[in-house]
Amino acid sequence: MKKIILPFLILIFAVACGLPASAPTEAPISPEIDSPPPPFLGMWMNDIETYVFTETNLYRVIIRPESGQVNEEFSEIILYDPLNNHISLRKVWIRVNGESVGFDSPGYTLTYFIDGDSLQLGLGTETEFASAPDPAVFLRK
């Protein structure tokens, strides 16, 4: 009896392993909704500061004419809330006159106000957004 059962089990195992697996079913993919680009994208300047926004990053340059000092800051955009005009960011690096420097808190927020080709920003903390813009106005370039 053992002589018959062992070959029978081997045959069942071989047949089971040789059967093609059922093709995985994929969940239907919903078409992506094209949302309009953020209104702050591009380069904004005044006499001292330049902001360059992409969809994922912010590059900021401050030139201090009295000292000739150039501060550069590169940040990643973590969250963009178009309903409240809020941007949450994380600093990646800061340079002063081309030299890397440290910084205390990488997280911060911006509240933006756009009127045509004019931009005003309000700087907030990591957890609180500014309620009003700073008086500085930046023009789209």
PDB file of C-alpha atoms in Angstrom:
ATOM      1  CA  MET A   1       0.000   0.000   0.000  1.00  0.00           C
ATOM      2  CA  LYS A   2       2.886   2.382   0.796  1.00  0.00           C
ATOM      3  CA  LYS A   3       4.262   1.759  -2.692  1.00  0.00           C
ATOM      4  CA  ILE A   4       1.042   3.054  -4.245  1.00  0.00           C
ATOM      5  CA  ILE A   5       0.436   6.040  -1.923  1.00  0.00           C
ATOM      6  CA  LEU A   6       3.930   7.563  -2.234  1.00  0.00           C
ATOM      7  CA  PRO A   7       3.923   7.738  -6.068  1.00  0.00           C
ATOM      8  CA  PHE A   8       0.331   9.000  -5.942  1.00  0.00           C
ATOM      9  CA  LEU A   9       1.309  11.862  -3.560  1.00  0.00           C
ATOM     10  CA  ILE A  10       4.311  12.707  -5.735  1.00  0.00           C
ATOM     11  CA  LEU A  11       2.035  12.830  -8.783  1.00  0.00           C
ATOM     12  CA  ILE A  12      -0.452  15.136  -7.025  1.00  0.00           C
ATOM     13  CA  PHE A  13       2.397  17.411  -5.867  1.00  0.00           C
ATOM     14  CA  ALA A  14       3.916  17.548  -9.363  1.00  0.00           C
ATOM     15  CA  VAL A  15       0.583  18.370 -10.988  1.00  0.00           C
ATOM     16  CA  ALA A  16      -0.237  21.024  -8.393  1.00  0.00           C
ATOM     17  CA  CYS A  17       3.141  22.723  -8.800  1.00  0.00           C
ATOM     18  CA  GLY A  18       2.872  22.664 -12.569  1.00  0.00           C
ATOM     19  CA  LEU A  19      -0.477  24.419 -12.735  1.00  0.00           C
ATOM     20  CA  PRO A  20      -0.276  28.052 -13.735  1.00  0.00           C
ATOM     21  CA  ALA A  21      -1.062  30.452 -10.961  1.00  0.00           C
ATOM     22  CA  SER A  22      -4.124  32.545 -11.418  1.00  0.00           C
ATOM     23  CA  ALA A  23      -3.322  36.004 -12.688  1.00  0.00           C
ATOM     24  CA  PRO A  24      -3.536  38.637  -9.975  1.00  0.00           C
ATOM     25  CA  THR A  25      -6.427  40.979 -10.355  1.00  0.00           C
ATOM     26  CA  GLU A  26      -5.613  44.650 -10.364  1.00  0.00           C
ATOM     27  CA  ALA A  27      -7.735  47.248  -8.697  1.00  0.00           C
ATOM     28  CA  PRO A  28      -9.209  49.648 -11.199  1.00  0.00           C
ATOM     29  CA  ILE A  29      -7.060  52.722 -11.528  1.00  0.00           C
ATOM     30  CA  SER A  30      -8.977  55.938 -11.377  1.00  0.00           C
ATOM     31  CA  PRO A  31      -7.855  58.551 -13.854  1.00  0.00           C
ATOM     32  CA  GLU A  32      -5.724  61.238 -12.276  1.00  0.00           C
ATOM     33  CA  ILE A  33      -7.419  64.542 -11.896  1.00  0.00           C
ATOM     34  CA  ASP A  34      -5.308  67.311 -13.320  1.00  0.00           C
ATOM     35  CA  SER A  35      -5.221  69.925 -10.624  1.00  0.00           C
ATOM     36  CA  PRO A  36      -4.046  73.394 -11.510  1.00  0.00           C
ATOM     37  CA  PRO A  37      -0.456  74.212 -10.579  1.00  0.00           C
ATOM     38  CA  PRO A  38       0.086  76.093  -7.330  1.00  0.00           C
ATOM     39  CA  PRO A  39      -0.228  79.846  -7.924  1.00  0.00           C
ATOM     40  CA  PHE A  40       3.075  80.583  -6.179  1.00  0.00           C
ATOM     41  CA  LEU A  41       5.214  78.669  -8.722  1.00  0.00           C
ATOM     42  CA  GLY A  42       8.016  80.637 -10.335  1.00  0.00           C
ATOM     43  CA  MET A  43      10.428  83.380  -9.337  1.00  0.00           C
ATOM     44  CA  TRP A  44       9.432  86.271  -7.090  1.00  0.00           C
ATOM     45  CA  MET A  45      11.778  89.171  -6.270  1.00  0.00           C
ATOM     46  CA  ASN A  46      12.153  92.450  -4.457  1.00  0.00           C
ATOM     47  CA  ASP A  47      15.311  94.539  -3.892  1.00  0.00           C
ATOM     48  CA  ILE A  48      16.784  92.176  -1.298  1.00  0.00           C
ATOM     49  CA  GLU A  49      15.133  88.747  -1.564  1.00  0.00           C
ATOM     50  CA  THR A  50      14.442  86.218  -4.300  1.00  0.00           C
ATOM     51  CA  TYR A  51      12.102  83.240  -3.950  1.00  0.00           C
ATOM     52  CA  VAL A  52      12.041  80.447  -6.523  1.00  0.00           C
ATOM     53  CA  PHE A  53       9.184  77.995  -6.012  1.00  0.00           C
ATOM     54  CA  THR A  54       8.831  74.669  -7.797  1.00  0.00           C
ATOM     55  CA  GLU A  55       6.078  72.180  -7.016  1.00  0.00           C
ATOM     56  CA  THR A  56       8.361  70.417  -4.517  1.00  0.00           C
ATOM     57  CA  ASN A  57      10.996  72.945  -3.396  1.00  0.00           C
ATOM     58  CA  LEU A  58      11.757  76.512  -2.432  1.00  0.00           C
ATOM     59  CA  TYR A  59      15.090  78.219  -3.088  1.00  0.00           C
ATOM     60  CA  ARG A  60      15.464  81.556  -1.287  1.00  0.00           C
ATOM     61  CA  VAL A  61      18.286  84.096  -1.607  1.00  0.00           C
ATOM     62  CA  ILE A  62      18.765  87.185   0.553  1.00  0.00           C
ATOM     63  CA  ILE A  63      21.423  89.716  -0.454  1.00  0.00           C
ATOM     64  CA  ARG A  64      22.364  92.215   2.234  1.00  0.00           C
ATOM     65  CA  PRO A  65      23.755  95.223   0.330  1.00  0.00           C
ATOM     66  CA  GLU A  66      25.207  96.905   3.420  1.00  0.00           C
ATOM     67  CA  SER A  67      27.468  93.937   4.205  1.00  0.00           C
ATOM     68  CA  GLY A  68      27.566  92.122   0.879  1.00  0.00           C
ATOM     69  CA  GLN A  69      26.449  88.956   2.663  1.00  0.00           C
ATOM     70  CA  VAL A  70      24.502  86.411   0.597  1.00  0.00           C
ATOM     71  CA  ASN A  71      22.233  83.951   2.403  1.00  0.00           C
ATOM     72  CA  GLU A  72      20.828  80.973   0.500  1.00  0.00           C
ATOM     73  CA  GLU A  73      18.229  78.560   1.786  1.00  0.00           C
ATOM     74  CA  PHE A  74      16.846  75.404   0.180  1.00  0.00           C
ATOM     75  CA  SER A  75      13.653  73.807   1.516  1.00  0.00           C
ATOM     76  CA  GLU A  76      11.353  70.958   0.564  1.00  0.00           C
ATOM     77  CA  ILE A  77       7.637  71.632   0.341  1.00  0.00           C
ATOM     78  CA  ILE A  78       5.973  69.114   2.638  1.00  0.00           C
ATOM     79  CA  LEU A  79       2.358  70.194   2.253  1.00  0.00           C
ATOM     80  CA  TYR A  80       0.497  72.707   0.132  1.00  0.00           C
ATOM     81  CA  ASP A  81      -2.998  73.739   1.229  1.00  0.00           C
ATOM     82  CA  PRO A  82      -4.583  75.791  -1.578  1.00  0.00           C
ATOM     83  CA  LEU A  83      -7.787  76.456   0.348  1.00  0.00           C
ATOM     84  CA  ASN A  84      -5.986  78.311   3.146  1.00  0.00           C
ATOM     85  CA  ASN A  85      -2.964  79.561   1.133  1.00  0.00           C
ATOM     86  CA  HIS A  86      -0.603  77.619   3.403  1.00  0.00           C
ATOM     87  CA  ILE A  87       2.697  75.916   2.652  1.00  0.00           C
ATOM     88  CA  SER A  88       4.542  73.667   5.128  1.00  0.00           C
ATOM     89  CA  LEU A  89       8.271  73.328   4.497  1.00  0.00           C
ATOM     90  CA  ARG A  90      11.412  71.627   5.796  1.00  0.00           C
ATOM     91  CA  LYS A  91      14.813  73.293   5.459  1.00  0.00           C
ATOM     92  CA  VAL A  92      17.390  71.092   3.773  1.00  0.00           C
ATOM     93  CA  TRP A  93      20.386  73.427   3.839  1.00  0.00           C
ATOM     94  CA  ILE A  94      21.470  77.015   4.450  1.00  0.00           C
ATOM     95  CA  ARG A  95      24.565  78.731   3.075  1.00  0.00           C
ATOM     96  CA  VAL A  96      26.049  82.076   4.031  1.00  0.00           C
ATOM     97  CA  ASN A  97      28.449  83.450   1.419  1.00  0.00           C
ATOM     98  CA  GLY A  98      28.676  79.961  -0.080  1.00  0.00           C
ATOM     99  CA  GLU A  99      29.553  78.225   3.204  1.00  0.00           C
ATOM    100  CA  SER A 100      27.168  75.692   4.745  1.00  0.00           C
ATOM    101  CA  VAL A 101      25.871  76.660   8.163  1.00  0.00           C
ATOM    102  CA  GLY A 102      23.663  74.922  10.682  1.00  0.00           C
ATOM    103  CA  PHE A 103      20.143  75.818  11.673  1.00  0.00           C
ATOM    104  CA  ASP A 104      17.972  75.177  14.703  1.00  0.00           C
ATOM    105  CA  SER A 105      14.551  74.216  13.438  1.00  0.00           C
ATOM    106  CA  PRO A 106      14.047  72.674   9.999  1.00  0.00           C
ATOM    107  CA  GLY A 107      10.255  72.943   9.953  1.00  0.00           C
ATOM    108  CA  TYR A 108       8.408  76.172   9.185  1.00  0.00           C
ATOM    109  CA  THR A 109       5.298  77.428   7.409  1.00  0.00           C
ATOM    110  CA  LEU A 110       4.411  80.164   4.968  1.00  0.00           C
ATOM    111  CA  THR A 111       1.067  81.795   4.357  1.00  0.00           C
ATOM    112  CA  TYR A 112       0.959  83.385   0.925  1.00  0.00           C
ATOM    113  CA  PHE A 113      -1.163  86.184  -0.482  1.00  0.00           C
ATOM    114  CA  ILE A 114      -1.128  86.718  -4.244  1.00  0.00           C
ATOM    115  CA  ASP A 115      -2.653  89.666  -6.069  1.00  0.00           C
ATOM    116  CA  GLY A 116      -1.896  89.448  -9.786  1.00  0.00           C
ATOM    117  CA  ASP A 117       1.896  89.507 -10.063  1.00  0.00           C
ATOM    118  CA  SER A 118       2.458  90.535  -6.421  1.00  0.00           C
ATOM    119  CA  LEU A 119       3.217  88.098  -3.616  1.00  0.00           C
ATOM    120  CA  GLN A 120       3.289  88.655   0.124  1.00  0.00           C
ATOM    121  CA  LEU A 121       4.387  85.996   2.589  1.00  0.00           C
ATOM    122  CA  GLY A 122       3.763  85.464   6.265  1.00  0.00           C
ATOM    123  CA  LEU A 123       6.356  83.356   8.087  1.00  0.00           C
ATOM    124  CA  GLY A 124       5.030  80.941  10.672  1.00  0.00           C
ATOM    125  CA  THR A 125       6.440  78.300  12.967  1.00  0.00           C
ATOM    126  CA  GLU A 126       6.414  74.565  12.370  1.00  0.00           C
ATOM    127  CA  THR A 127       2.964  74.265  13.953  1.00  0.00           C
ATOM    128  CA  GLU A 128       1.355  77.700  13.488  1.00  0.00           C
ATOM    129  CA  PHE A 129       0.665  79.647  10.334  1.00  0.00           C
ATOM    130  CA  ALA A 130       0.982  83.425  10.124  1.00  0.00           C
ATOM    131  CA  SER A 131      -2.366  85.197  10.210  1.00  0.00           C
ATOM    132  CA  ALA A 132      -1.161  88.215   8.227  1.00  0.00           C
ATOM    133  CA  PRO A 133       1.553  88.797   5.642  1.00  0.00           C
ATOM    134  CA  ASP A 134       4.794  90.616   6.213  1.00  0.00           C
ATOM    135  CA  PRO A 135       4.819  94.049   4.547  1.00  0.00           C
ATOM    136  CA  ALA A 136       7.447  93.029   1.950  1.00  0.00           C
ATOM    137  CA  VAL A 137       6.044  92.647  -1.576  1.00  0.00           C
ATOM    138  CA  PHE A 138       7.626  90.391  -4.202  1.00  0.00           C
ATOM    139  CA  LEU A 139       7.008  90.734  -7.929  1.00  0.00           C
ATOM    140  CA  ARG A 140       6.730  87.786 -10.317  1.00  0.00           C
ATOM    141  CA  LYS A 141       9.621  87.587 -12.782  1.00  0.00           C
TER     142      LYS A 141
END
